[in-house]
Coordinates of C-alpha atoms in Angstrom, one line a residue:
Chain O
M1 CA 103.4 1.7 -196.3
N2 CA 103.2 5.5 -196.5
D3 CA 103.8 8.4 -194.1
S4 CA 101.1 7.2 -191.8
I5 CA 102.2 6.7 -188.2
L6 CA 99.3 4.6 -186.9
N7 CA 97.0 2.1 -188.6
G8 CA 94.2 0.1 -187.3
R9 CA 93.0 -2.9 -189.3
S10 CA 89.7 -4.5 -188.7
I11 CA 89.7 -4.0 -185.0
S12 CA 86.9 -5.8 -183.1
K13 CA 86.4 -5.9 -179.4
Y14 CA 83.7 -7.7 -177.4
F15 CA 82.8 -7.3 -173.7
G16 CA 81.0 -10.5 -173.1
G17 CA 78.2 -10.5 -175.6
L18 CA 78.5 -6.8 -176.2
Q19 CA 80.4 -5.7 -179.3
A20 CA 82.3 -2.6 -178.3
L21 CA 84.2 -2.2 -181.6
H22 CA 83.2 -3.7 -185.0
R23 CA 85.9 -4.1 -187.7
V24 CA 87.2 -0.5 -187.3
D25 CA 89.8 0.6 -189.8
F26 CA 91.7 3.8 -189.6
D27 CA 95.0 5.5 -190.7
V28 CA 96.5 8.4 -188.9
E29 CA 98.9 10.4 -191.0
S30 CA 102.2 11.6 -189.4
G31 CA 102.0 15.0 -187.8
V32 CA 98.3 15.5 -187.9
I33 CA 95.6 16.0 -185.2
F34 CA 93.2 13.1 -185.6
S35 CA 90.0 13.3 -183.6
I36 CA 87.6 10.5 -182.6
I37 CA 84.1 11.6 -181.7
G38 CA 80.9 9.8 -181.1
P39 CA 78.2 9.4 -178.4
N40 CA 79.0 7.9 -175.0
G41 CA 79.8 4.2 -175.2
A42 CA 80.7 4.4 -178.9
G43 CA 84.0 2.7 -178.2
K44 CA 86.4 5.7 -178.2
T45 CA 88.2 5.0 -175.0
T46 CA 88.1 1.3 -175.7
L47 CA 90.0 2.0 -178.9
F48 CA 92.6 4.0 -176.9
N49 CA 93.0 1.1 -174.5
L50 CA 93.7 -1.3 -177.3
I51 CA 96.2 1.0 -179.0
S52 CA 98.2 1.6 -175.8
G53 CA 98.2 -2.1 -174.8
F54 CA 96.0 -1.7 -171.8
D55 CA 93.6 -4.1 -173.2
R56 CA 95.1 -6.9 -175.2
D57 CA 92.0 -9.0 -175.8
Y58 CA 90.8 -7.9 -179.2
E59 CA 90.8 -8.9 -182.8
G60 CA 92.5 -7.1 -185.6
K61 CA 95.8 -5.4 -186.0
V62 CA 97.4 -2.2 -184.7
V63 CA 100.5 -0.8 -186.6
F64 CA 102.7 1.9 -185.3
E65 CA 105.4 3.3 -187.6
N66 CA 105.0 0.4 -189.9
E67 CA 105.6 -2.1 -187.1
A68 CA 102.8 -4.2 -185.7
I69 CA 102.2 -3.5 -182.0
T70 CA 99.1 -5.7 -181.7
H71 CA 98.8 -7.3 -178.3
N72 CA 102.2 -5.8 -177.1
L73 CA 102.5 -5.0 -173.4
P74 CA 101.8 -1.3 -172.5
H75 CA 105.3 -0.5 -171.4
A76 CA 106.7 -1.9 -174.6
I77 CA 104.3 0.3 -176.6
A78 CA 105.2 3.3 -174.5
V79 CA 108.9 2.8 -175.1
K80 CA 108.3 2.6 -178.8
G81 CA 107.0 6.2 -178.7
V82 CA 103.3 6.1 -177.8
A83 CA 102.1 8.2 -174.8
R84 CA 98.7 8.7 -173.4
T85 CA 96.5 10.6 -170.9
F86 CA 93.5 9.2 -169.1
Q87 CA 89.8 10.2 -169.2
N88 CA 89.8 10.1 -165.4
V89 CA 93.1 11.7 -164.3
R90 CA 95.5 9.1 -163.2
L91 CA 98.4 10.9 -161.6
F92 CA 100.9 9.4 -159.1
K93 CA 99.5 11.0 -155.9
N94 CA 102.5 10.0 -153.8
L95 CA 104.9 12.0 -156.0
T96 CA 105.2 15.8 -156.4
V97 CA 104.2 17.6 -159.5
L98 CA 107.7 17.6 -160.9
E99 CA 108.3 14.0 -160.0
N100 CA 105.2 13.0 -161.8
V101 CA 106.6 14.5 -165.0
A102 CA 110.0 12.9 -164.3
V103 CA 108.4 9.5 -164.3
G104 CA 107.4 10.2 -167.9
C105 CA 111.1 10.3 -168.8
H106 CA 111.5 6.7 -167.7
G107 CA 111.3 5.2 -171.2
W108 CA 114.2 7.1 -172.6
V109 CA 116.4 7.2 -169.5
S110 CA 116.0 3.5 -168.6
P111 CA 117.6 3.9 -165.1
R112 CA 119.8 1.0 -163.9
Y113 CA 120.7 -0.2 -160.4
A114 CA 124.4 -0.5 -161.2
R115 CA 124.4 3.1 -162.3
A116 CA 122.6 4.3 -159.2
I117 CA 124.9 2.3 -156.9
F118 CA 128.3 2.6 -158.5
N119 CA 128.4 5.5 -160.9
L120 CA 127.6 8.5 -158.8
K121 CA 128.6 10.9 -161.6
A122 CA 126.5 9.3 -164.3
S123 CA 123.5 9.0 -161.9
R124 CA 123.7 12.6 -160.9
R125 CA 123.9 13.7 -164.6
E126 CA 120.9 11.5 -165.4
E127 CA 119.0 13.0 -162.5
R128 CA 119.8 16.5 -163.7
T129 CA 118.8 15.8 -167.3
I130 CA 115.5 14.3 -166.1
K131 CA 114.7 17.2 -163.8
E132 CA 115.6 19.8 -166.4
F133 CA 113.5 18.2 -169.1
A134 CA 110.6 17.7 -166.7
S135 CA 110.7 21.4 -165.7
E136 CA 110.7 22.3 -169.4
M137 CA 107.6 20.1 -170.0
L138 CA 105.9 21.8 -167.0
A139 CA 106.6 25.2 -168.4
F140 CA 105.3 23.9 -171.8
V141 CA 101.9 23.4 -170.3
G142 CA 102.1 26.5 -168.2
L143 CA 102.6 24.8 -164.8
E144 CA 106.0 26.4 -164.0
G145 CA 106.7 27.1 -160.4
K146 CA 104.6 24.3 -159.1
D147 CA 107.4 21.8 -159.1
N148 CA 107.2 20.8 -155.4
D149 CA 103.5 21.0 -155.0
E150 CA 101.4 18.0 -154.1
V151 CA 99.4 16.7 -157.0
E152 CA 96.2 16.9 -155.0
S153 CA 96.7 20.6 -154.3
L154 CA 96.2 21.3 -158.1
A155 CA 92.9 22.2 -159.6
L156 CA 91.3 19.6 -161.9
G157 CA 92.3 21.7 -165.0
E158 CA 95.9 21.8 -163.8
Q159 CA 95.9 18.1 -163.1
K160 CA 94.8 17.4 -166.7
L161 CA 97.6 19.6 -168.0
L162 CA 100.1 17.8 -165.7
E163 CA 99.0 14.6 -167.3
I164 CA 99.8 16.0 -170.7
A165 CA 103.2 17.2 -169.4
R166 CA 103.9 13.8 -168.1
A167 CA 103.0 12.2 -171.4
L168 CA 105.1 14.6 -173.3
A169 CA 108.1 13.9 -171.1
A170 CA 108.2 10.5 -172.6
K171 CA 109.2 12.3 -175.9
P172 CA 106.5 10.5 -177.8
R173 CA 105.9 10.6 -181.5
L174 CA 102.3 9.7 -181.0
L175 CA 100.2 11.2 -178.2
L176 CA 96.8 9.9 -177.3
L177 CA 94.6 12.4 -175.4
D178 CA 91.5 11.0 -173.8
E179 CA 89.0 13.8 -173.2
P180 CA 91.6 16.5 -172.4
G181 CA 88.9 19.2 -172.3
A182 CA 86.4 17.5 -169.9
G183 CA 85.8 19.6 -166.9
L184 CA 87.8 22.6 -168.1
N185 CA 86.5 26.2 -168.0
D186 CA 86.7 28.5 -171.0
R187 CA 90.1 30.0 -170.1
E188 CA 91.6 26.6 -169.5
M189 CA 90.1 25.4 -172.8
D190 CA 91.8 28.2 -174.7
N191 CA 95.1 27.2 -172.9
L192 CA 94.6 23.6 -173.9
Q193 CA 94.0 24.5 -177.5
E194 CA 97.2 26.4 -177.5
I195 CA 99.1 23.5 -176.0
I196 CA 97.7 21.1 -178.6
F197 CA 98.8 23.4 -181.4
K198 CA 102.2 23.9 -179.9
T199 CA 102.5 20.1 -179.6
K200 CA 101.7 19.8 -183.3
E201 CA 104.5 22.3 -184.1
H202 CA 106.9 19.8 -182.5
K203 CA 105.8 17.2 -185.1
I204 CA 104.0 15.1 -182.5
T205 CA 101.0 13.3 -184.0
Q206 CA 98.0 13.5 -181.7
V207 CA 94.9 11.3 -181.6
I208 CA 92.2 13.0 -179.5
V209 CA 89.0 11.8 -178.0
E210 CA 86.8 14.7 -177.1
H211 CA 83.2 15.9 -176.7
N212 CA 83.7 19.6 -177.0
M213 CA 82.8 20.2 -180.7
K214 CA 84.2 23.7 -180.7
L215 CA 87.6 22.5 -179.8
I216 CA 87.4 19.5 -182.2
M217 CA 86.4 21.6 -185.2
T218 CA 89.2 24.1 -184.5
I219 CA 92.0 21.7 -184.0
S220 CA 91.3 18.6 -186.1
D221 CA 92.9 17.8 -189.4
Q222 CA 90.9 14.5 -189.6
I223 CA 87.9 13.3 -187.7
M224 CA 86.6 9.8 -187.3
V225 CA 83.1 9.2 -186.0
L226 CA 82.2 6.1 -184.0
N227 CA 78.7 5.0 -183.1
F228 CA 78.1 1.7 -181.2
G229 CA 81.5 0.5 -182.1
T230 CA 81.2 1.1 -185.8
K231 CA 82.9 3.8 -187.9
I232 CA 80.1 5.8 -189.5
A233 CA 82.2 8.6 -191.0
E234 CA 85.7 10.0 -191.5
G235 CA 86.9 13.2 -193.0
D236 CA 88.0 16.8 -192.5
P237 CA 85.9 18.9 -190.0
Q238 CA 83.8 20.5 -192.7
S239 CA 82.7 17.2 -194.3
I240 CA 81.9 15.8 -190.9
L241 CA 79.8 18.8 -190.0
N242 CA 77.8 18.3 -193.2
N243 CA 77.5 14.5 -192.9
E244 CA 73.8 13.6 -192.6
K245 CA 74.5 10.4 -190.7
V246 CA 76.7 12.2 -188.1
I247 CA 74.2 14.9 -187.6
E248 CA 71.6 12.3 -187.0
V249 CA 73.4 10.2 -184.4
Y250 CA 75.6 12.6 -182.7
L251 CA 75.8 16.2 -183.6
G252 CA 72.1 16.9 -183.8
K253 CA 71.3 20.3 -182.4
E254 CA 74.9 20.6 -181.3
K255 CA 75.7 21.6 -184.9
D256 CA 75.1 25.3 -184.4
L257 CA 77.8 25.2 -181.6
A258 CA 80.5 24.8 -184.2
Chain R
M1 CA 122.4 -4.5 -128.8
L2 CA 123.5 -1.9 -131.3
I3 CA 125.1 -4.6 -133.4
Y4 CA 121.8 -6.4 -133.7
A5 CA 119.9 -3.2 -134.3
G6 CA 122.3 -2.5 -137.2
I7 CA 121.9 -6.0 -138.6
Y8 CA 118.1 -5.8 -138.5
G9 CA 118.2 -2.1 -139.7
L10 CA 120.0 -3.4 -142.7
I11 CA 117.1 -5.7 -143.6
V12 CA 114.6 -3.0 -143.0
V13 CA 116.4 -0.5 -145.2
G14 CA 116.1 -2.9 -148.2
Y15 CA 112.6 -3.9 -147.1
D16 CA 111.6 -0.3 -147.3
L17 CA 112.4 -0.2 -151.0
L18 CA 110.2 -3.1 -151.6
L19 CA 107.3 -2.2 -149.3
G20 CA 107.6 1.6 -148.7
Y21 CA 108.5 2.5 -152.3
C22 CA 107.3 -0.3 -154.5
G23 CA 104.3 -1.1 -152.4
Q24 CA 104.9 -4.9 -152.4
I25 CA 104.6 -6.7 -149.1
S26 CA 106.7 -9.7 -148.2
L27 CA 106.2 -11.8 -145.1
G28 CA 109.0 -14.1 -146.3
H29 CA 112.0 -12.0 -145.5
N30 CA 112.8 -14.2 -142.5
G31 CA 113.4 -16.9 -145.1
L32 CA 115.7 -14.7 -147.2
F33 CA 117.6 -13.7 -144.0
A34 CA 117.9 -17.4 -143.1
I35 CA 119.2 -18.4 -146.5
G36 CA 121.9 -15.7 -146.3
A37 CA 122.8 -16.8 -142.8
Y38 CA 122.9 -20.5 -143.4
A39 CA 124.7 -20.2 -146.7
T40 CA 127.5 -18.3 -145.1
A41 CA 127.5 -20.5 -142.0
I42 CA 127.8 -23.7 -144.1
A43 CA 130.4 -22.2 -146.5
T44 CA 132.7 -21.1 -143.7
T45 CA 132.1 -23.9 -141.2
W46 CA 131.8 -27.0 -143.3
F47 CA 133.8 -26.0 -146.3
G48 CA 136.2 -23.5 -144.8
W49 CA 135.5 -20.7 -147.3
P50 CA 137.0 -17.3 -146.4
S51 CA 134.4 -14.9 -145.0
L52 CA 134.1 -12.5 -147.9
L53 CA 133.6 -15.3 -150.4
A54 CA 131.0 -16.9 -148.1
I55 CA 129.1 -13.7 -147.8
A56 CA 129.2 -13.1 -151.5
G57 CA 128.0 -16.6 -152.1
G58 CA 125.2 -16.2 -149.5
I59 CA 124.0 -13.0 -151.2
F60 CA 124.2 -14.6 -154.6
I61 CA 122.2 -17.7 -153.8
T62 CA 119.6 -15.7 -151.9
C63 CA 119.2 -13.4 -154.8
L64 CA 118.8 -16.3 -157.2
I65 CA 116.1 -17.9 -155.0
A66 CA 114.4 -14.5 -154.6
F67 CA 114.4 -14.1 -158.3
V68 CA 112.9 -17.6 -159.0
V69 CA 110.3 -17.2 -156.2
G70 CA 109.6 -13.6 -157.1
I71 CA 108.6 -14.2 -160.7
P72 CA 105.3 -16.0 -160.0
T73 CA 104.7 -14.6 -156.6
L74 CA 104.9 -10.9 -157.4
K75 CA 102.1 -11.2 -159.8
L76 CA 99.9 -11.5 -156.8
K77 CA 98.6 -8.4 -155.1
G78 CA 97.8 -7.3 -151.6
Y79 CA 97.1 -9.9 -149.0
Y80 CA 97.5 -12.7 -151.6
L81 CA 101.1 -11.6 -151.9
A82 CA 101.5 -11.4 -148.2
I83 CA 100.3 -15.0 -147.7
A84 CA 102.3 -16.4 -150.6
T85 CA 105.5 -14.9 -149.3
M86 CA 104.7 -16.1 -145.8
G87 CA 104.4 -19.6 -147.3
F88 CA 107.9 -19.2 -148.7
G89 CA 109.2 -18.2 -145.2
F90 CA 107.6 -21.4 -143.8
I91 CA 109.2 -23.6 -146.4
V92 CA 112.7 -22.2 -145.6
E93 CA 112.0 -22.6 -141.9
A94 CA 111.0 -26.2 -142.5
L95 CA 114.1 -26.9 -144.5
I96 CA 116.5 -25.4 -141.9
R97 CA 114.9 -27.5 -139.3
T98 CA 115.9 -30.7 -141.1
Q99 CA 118.8 -32.7 -139.7
Y100 CA 120.8 -32.1 -142.9
L101 CA 121.0 -28.4 -141.9
G102 CA 121.7 -28.9 -138.3
G103 CA 118.1 -29.5 -137.1
S104 CA 116.8 -27.4 -134.2
S105 CA 120.2 -26.9 -132.7
G106 CA 121.4 -25.2 -135.9
I107 CA 124.9 -24.7 -136.9
S108 CA 127.6 -23.8 -134.4
G109 CA 131.3 -23.0 -134.5
I110 CA 131.0 -20.3 -137.2
P111 CA 134.4 -18.5 -137.3
P112 CA 134.5 -14.8 -136.7
L113 CA 134.4 -12.6 -139.8
S114 CA 137.8 -11.9 -141.1
I115 CA 138.8 -9.7 -144.0
L116 CA 142.3 -9.9 -145.5
G117 CA 143.6 -11.5 -142.3
Y118 CA 142.0 -9.0 -139.9
S119 CA 139.5 -10.7 -137.7
F120 CA 136.5 -8.9 -136.3
D121 CA 136.3 -10.9 -133.2
T122 CA 135.6 -8.2 -130.6
D123 CA 132.2 -6.5 -130.1
L124 CA 133.7 -3.1 -130.7
S125 CA 135.3 -4.0 -134.1
Y126 CA 132.1 -5.7 -135.2
Y127 CA 130.1 -2.8 -134.1
Y128 CA 132.1 -0.5 -136.4
L129 CA 132.0 -3.0 -139.2
V130 CA 128.2 -3.4 -139.1
W131 CA 127.4 0.3 -138.8
T132 CA 129.9 1.1 -141.6
V133 CA 128.0 -1.3 -143.8
V134 CA 124.6 0.1 -142.7
F135 CA 125.8 3.6 -143.3
L136 CA 127.0 2.8 -146.9
L137 CA 123.9 0.9 -147.7
V138 CA 121.6 3.6 -146.4
I139 CA 123.4 5.9 -148.9
V140 CA 123.0 3.4 -151.7
C141 CA 119.3 2.9 -150.9
L142 CA 118.7 6.6 -150.8
R143 CA 120.4 7.0 -154.2
I144 CA 118.1 4.3 -155.6
G145 CA 115.0 5.5 -153.8
E146 CA 115.4 9.2 -154.4
T147 CA 116.2 9.0 -158.1
A148 CA 114.5 7.6 -161.2
L149 CA 114.4 4.0 -159.9
G150 CA 112.6 5.1 -156.7
R151 CA 110.2 7.2 -158.6
S152 CA 109.3 4.3 -160.9
M153 CA 108.8 2.1 -157.8
K154 CA 106.5 4.7 -156.3
A155 CA 104.6 5.0 -159.6
V156 CA 104.1 1.2 -159.6
H157 CA 102.9 1.5 -156.0
T158 CA 100.1 4.0 -156.9
D159 CA 99.0 2.9 -160.3
E160 CA 100.5 0.0 -162.1
E161 CA 98.7 0.6 -165.4
A162 CA 99.5 4.3 -165.6
A163 CA 103.1 3.4 -164.7
A164 CA 103.2 0.9 -167.6
C165 CA 102.0 3.6 -169.9
M166 CA 105.0 5.7 -168.9
G167 CA 107.2 2.9 -170.2
I168 CA 107.9 1.3 -166.8
N169 CA 108.2 -2.5 -166.9
V170 CA 106.0 -3.2 -163.9
A171 CA 107.0 -6.8 -163.4
R172 CA 110.7 -6.1 -163.7
T173 CA 110.5 -3.1 -161.3
K174 CA 108.9 -5.4 -158.7
I175 CA 111.3 -8.2 -159.2
Q176 CA 114.3 -5.9 -159.0
A177 CA 113.1 -4.4 -155.8
F178 CA 112.4 -7.9 -154.3
V179 CA 115.9 -9.2 -155.3
F180 CA 117.6 -6.1 -154.1
S181 CA 115.9 -6.3 -150.7
A182 CA 116.8 -10.0 -150.7
A183 CA 120.4 -9.1 -151.2
L184 CA 120.4 -6.8 -148.2
A185 CA 118.5 -9.5 -146.1
A186 CA 121.2 -12.0 -147.1
L187 CA 124.0 -9.7 -146.2
A188 CA 122.4 -9.0 -142.8
G189 CA 122.0 -12.8 -142.4
S190 CA 125.7 -13.4 -143.1
L191 CA 126.7 -10.7 -140.6
Y192 CA 124.3 -12.3 -138.1
A193 CA 125.8 -15.7 -138.5
H194 CA 129.4 -14.5 -138.2
Y195 CA 128.6 -12.4 -135.1
G196 CA 126.7 -15.0 -133.1
A197 CA 129.0 -17.9 -134.1
I198 CA 125.9 -20.1 -133.8
I199 CA 122.6 -20.0 -135.7
S200 CA 119.4 -21.9 -135.1
P201 CA 116.0 -22.0 -136.8
N202 CA 114.3 -20.1 -133.9
S203 CA 115.9 -16.9 -135.0
F204 CA 114.4 -17.1 -138.4
N205 CA 110.7 -17.6 -137.9
I206 CA 107.8 -15.5 -139.1
M207 CA 108.1 -13.2 -136.0
L208 CA 111.2 -11.7 -137.7
S209 CA 109.1 -10.6 -140.7
V210 CA 106.5 -9.2 -138.4
K211 CA 109.1 -7.3 -136.5
L212 CA 110.4 -5.9 -139.8
L213 CA 107.0 -4.6 -140.5
L214 CA 106.8 -3.0 -137.1
M215 CA 110.2 -1.4 -137.4
L216 CA 109.3 0.0 -140.8
F217 CA 106.0 1.4 -139.9
L218 CA 107.2 2.7 -136.5
G219 CA 110.0 4.6 -138.2
G220 CA 108.2 5.5 -141.3
A221 CA 107.9 3.6 -144.6
G222 CA 109.1 5.2 -147.8
S223 CA 112.0 7.2 -146.2
I224 CA 114.8 4.6 -146.1
Y225 CA 116.2 5.8 -142.7
G226 CA 112.8 5.6 -141.0
G227 CA 113.1 1.8 -140.8
L228 CA 116.6 2.2 -139.2
I229 CA 115.1 4.5 -136.5
G230 CA 112.4 1.9 -136.0
A231 CA 115.0 -0.8 -135.6
L232 CA 116.9 1.2 -133.0
I233 CA 113.8 2.0 -131.0
L234 CA 112.7 -1.6 -131.0
F235 CA 116.1 -2.9 -129.8
A236 CA 116.4 -0.1 -127.2
L237 CA 113.0 -0.9 -125.8
P238 CA 114.0 -4.0 -123.7
E239 CA 116.9 -2.0 -122.2
F240 CA 114.6 0.7 -121.0
L241 CA 112.1 -1.7 -119.7
G242 CA 114.6 -3.5 -117.5
H243 CA 112.8 -6.0 -115.3
L244 CA 109.5 -5.1 -117.0
E245 CA 110.7 -7.0 -120.0
R246 CA 107.6 -9.1 -120.1
L247 CA 105.7 -5.9 -121.3
E248 CA 107.7 -5.9 -124.5
L249 CA 105.2 -7.8 -126.6
L250 CA 102.4 -5.8 -125.2
L251 CA 104.1 -2.5 -126.0
E252 CA 105.0 -3.7 -129.5
G253 CA 101.4 -4.7 -130.2
L254 CA 100.2 -1.4 -128.9
A255 CA 102.7 0.5 -131.0
F256 CA 101.6 -1.4 -134.1
M257 CA 98.0 -0.4 -133.6
L258 CA 98.6 3.2 -132.6
I259 CA 101.1 3.9 -135.3
L260 CA 98.8 2.6 -138.1
I261 CA 95.8 4.5 -136.8
F262 CA 97.3 7.8 -135.8
L263 CA 100.6 8.0 -137.6
P264 CA 100.5 6.1 -140.9
G265 CA 103.7 7.9 -142.0
G266 CA 105.6 6.6 -139.0
L267 CA 107.8 8.8 -136.8
V268 CA 109.6 10.3 -139.9
G269 CA 106.3 11.0 -141.6
G270 CA 104.9 12.6 -138.5
L271 CA 108.0 14.7 -138.0
N272 CA 107.9 15.9 -141.6
K273 CA 104.3 16.9 -141.1
L274 CA 105.1 18.8 -137.9
L275 CA 108.0 20.7 -139.7
R276 CA 105.8 21.6 -142.6
L277 CA 103.1 23.0 -140.3
K278 CA 105.5 25.5 -138.7

């Protein structure tokens, strides 16, 4: 195709009689920050769930790096290079902070029983590589020094950053961030923005669902607007800000925020 | 006593990977233990196989059965999984009670375990053998549990969907843990058959799986050696009780309730908490 990394073709999704997504098409170019905005219930998270294989009951086609991943299982999609975070933080509470990030490395380490049992040297090397990379990712999001903390001792803002670190540990080429800014204070928001820009420098494409318009307008290269499961607009931040329809259904008085 | 504690400890250590780490319950481990024991007993007694080959065969066939049974069963969750695996245990028990497999008197005349001509026919030699095996496998299980594999199991335990999004094949992780724990149960079964020289269906009923649970939760699930401590305590109990032996079941029942209510992390978990407070 072209240098796009993710394409959606005519994606429709029903929950019973309710149409959550209606023939949505989109193309995400490699390396960009692609944002999806829209009112609550517009189908943003639903779309994330379809892309990451969480939900495989939908019509249409999802293509990642020119390869169809439609209806693939989530772990298969993850291994291909798609990582995600969750709207409601979903960390592994029985693991420490560092271990959570280490789990993210699973896809490219693919640990084996035989190695763990018989090859002490290789298994130690593997463990060292994982731990080093995981610490690096923790430092990347500014959580260094919290390696052995319990997940639940972290503040919500830190937990959201930890989720990003865990997703980045998978060495993804596409990162799906589901409302990374929800519940963050101003200082944490600035930090998040910096992390998103740093991630972009590493040539990782990011698709972001977010409500904070200030963040969206600052970071996005391309914005898609959904309303009741239908795409109503797409374009660069400026064109979205001036789009009559978008102002009508979503931005409204929020416009002056941006 | 210590020999039996070691044999049961061996099952518990593998069982911990499945339940403590991966979060998948099995009440059918008595069946897996039985298959290992009967396979070894039959191979050595009826067909005259050497011990090592018989043990390897027992482990192999148990793993194979665990794999086939595990694929559909491990899709179930929580108490559905518990009941389905219990069903598996019943089936095995019913099979070993048939006359083809010795009926209720079981199989007797199992030769002592011998490796390269050395026969472990005294209690002391068998004691060393069993505890060497236990020691080695505790190390192996720690290496599995405390590295990437164990982390992926724990991830599956807390949140299967999030784990899958990290590239973890959830179904495979569960099956592997189940088959691995089956291998340890089979090995324990083989050692059990060789030691006792006679095996009968009564040693392989559901109570065994229940005892495994008690050992694991008493010692502490998710720590590997916790289950071993639990096994030792449970086997030491009758010795301390002496003529009060009849209290055993009562005490075990009490321990079950008290541990789950007051010390969900078991003795190891409680100890860790105590150490951290200081």
